[in-house]
Amino acid sequence: MTTTRRTPSTDRRSGNPAKRAAAKKPDPIKDLKLSPEVHAYMVDRGIPLPDCPPHTKTPEPRDVPGAAFDFERVDKVLAAFKALTHVSGRWAGQPLTPDPWQVAYILAPTFGWVRWDDEADAYVRIIRDLYVDVPRKNGKSTISSGIALYMACADGEQGAQVVTAATGKEQAKFVFSPIKTLAEKAPALKGRVKAYAEKVIHLRSASTIIPVSSVADAQHGANIHCSVVDELHVHKNPDLVETIETGRGSRTQPLSVIITTADSGKPGTIYDRKRRYVDSLAAGTIRDEHVYGVVWAANKDDDPFAVETQKKANPGYGISPSAAYLAAEAKKAKNDPSALAAYQRLHLGIRTKQAARFVNLDTWRANAGDDNAWLDTDALRNRRAYGGLDLASTSDLTALCWLLPRDDDGFDALWRMWVPEAALDDLNTRTAGEAMVWLGRGWLRTTPGNVTDYAYVRASMNEDADLLDVQTVAFDRWNASQLTIDLTDDGFEMVKLGQGFASMSAPLKEVKRLLLTGQASGVPMIRHGGNDVMTWMTDNLAVAYDAAGNVKPDKASAADKIDGWSALVNAMSEAMAGNAPKTSAYDDGGLRVV
């Protein structure tokens, strides 16, 4: 970590000087994904700017009311690191000086951002959860060890409990061992710490660092100031991580650190949940100022054996990992196709089995529309509308979508969504507080109790029918209920729609085609008005394919709720059919079946 990588300012350029002069001047803040505050700190302290921006980076909490970036706090952390020394290899005995990329993307954002806390009567860190996803050999152990020692010995917290967590005792010792060795070897800590087989004690503050490998270990006297979780992807269940994160409530500025390599893309795991949360924060579909994450990875379509791809995924390229090491690993993978997936995951950060996103968020947002005057009641009056209803489980989200055809072959889309009051807190937690925002803006509605009260859905649909010229409403034929019978009695033409590949593929593909057309033309073809609930659900969307290439929404594989998408596809099925007569295998008392 003591050797500085060559930065753009020190690289020698080749090519035509005239072309170089005419080239666009780089913007270090935008191109390198640096906040203005971190950029200013790096320049002021004479730290070279890194040349390895992460693939994914969540927003720094610069817009939090009262937020400030404290240069001296970052100085203190870097000074603590430099008081430690490398204990092995070619840098043994040299100060543990973090690389510029580690300062710019990990240490400075995490420790620099503070706000005033009235209860603590002091400035406290804003970021409480740090997530770092980076390929192997990029100094994960070194930086996590440095953070653990700082939090125990230099953060000013009396009786700080710092834990290092892993899935088994041997792995926990493996994570703890570098910390213990650093504590023993650092001249600055001599006489200040005691290092034992399974504990490091900072004498002055009575703070401790211990390894844990079970829920019982984590619960014992839990009053955690800092936790370091190693290789999240090997945790089979969330119990240990969640126990650690809930054991820090009495601390004023706790910090949970996850430093990991990528998994293969398996859905539903604790890794998948944490990674999806970070991805959603980076995409702006949810907001949580207490969580900060960075991910280094190549793209799936990058040449996996190219040096530039290796540099993109490995911020420590040329130091650790060395160029020779990565070249050797690439050669093995090239010669042995069975080793390619492991090489891509471990050394390029690619989640090899993760399904491609069906609808890109940029494509979705491009169809929001700039002028929402069409949402006014007068503008909606008597417009032709096709409905799609998704009656999820009674204790979960219910969604209704109205598609309103336009003369340009596009549609305007309106959603109504309901959640039982008893389920709101859980939804609010899963969306980092966004559900309450959606409720305040009218994008989400509640019904009393712990199950969806379909009387509210029925009343809302009848209100809409008084405003719109409703044609038909499609719903899952396997989820018929008293509500659909009541709506038929109210005069709605309700259409039972299968939710399999045969029924869903064509309308889902049509939705995607229209969204892509809208993005390319600049004219929204499914204008949705920037509905944030649907943006969140678009980020969650997963689809399934059959052997013939047909596609349907896949709730089982989705990151979270996609009920609004199911309603949209149901509505599109009706809109595509228009007023054409439909055939039915049997008459169902006013319900049409397709």
mmCIF file of N, CA and C in Angstrom, residues 27 300 321 364 391 419 590:
data_model
loop_
_atom_site.group_PDB
_atom_site.id
_atom_site.type_symbol
_atom_site.label_atom_id
_atom_site.label_comp_id
_atom_site.label_asym_id
_atom_site.label_seq_id
_atom_site.Cartn_x
_atom_site.Cartn_y
_atom_site.Cartn_z
ATOM 1 N N ASP A 27 -13.059 15.843 -16.448
ATOM 2 C CA ASP A 27 -13.646 16.381 -15.230
ATOM 3 C C ASP A 27 -13.369 15.376 -14.115
ATOM 4 N N LYS A 300 -20.083 -7.497 -18.069
ATOM 5 C CA LYS A 300 -20.117 -8.846 -18.638
ATOM 6 C C LYS A 300 -19.635 -8.876 -20.082
ATOM 7 N N PRO A 321 -3.580 -6.562 -6.720
ATOM 8 C CA PRO A 321 -2.790 -7.642 -7.321
ATOM 9 C C PRO A 321 -1.770 -7.107 -8.323
ATOM 10 N N TRP A 364 -36.419 3.385 -18.436
ATOM 11 C CA TRP A 364 -37.648 3.670 -17.708
ATOM 12 C C TRP A 364 -37.787 5.161 -17.429
ATOM 13 N N LEU A 391 -54.015 -8.720 -7.864
ATOM 14 C CA LEU A 391 -54.482 -8.994 -6.506
ATOM 15 C C LEU A 391 -53.482 -9.925 -5.836
ATOM 16 N N VAL A 419 -51.609 -0.991 0.372
ATOM 17 C CA VAL A 419 -50.909 -1.879 1.300
ATOM 18 C C VAL A 419 -51.637 -1.809 2.637
ATOM 19 N N GLY A 590 -70.402 -13.040 -16.873
ATOM 20 C CA GLY A 590 -69.945 -11.679 -17.053
ATOM 21 C C GLY A 590 -68.450 -11.543 -17.055
#
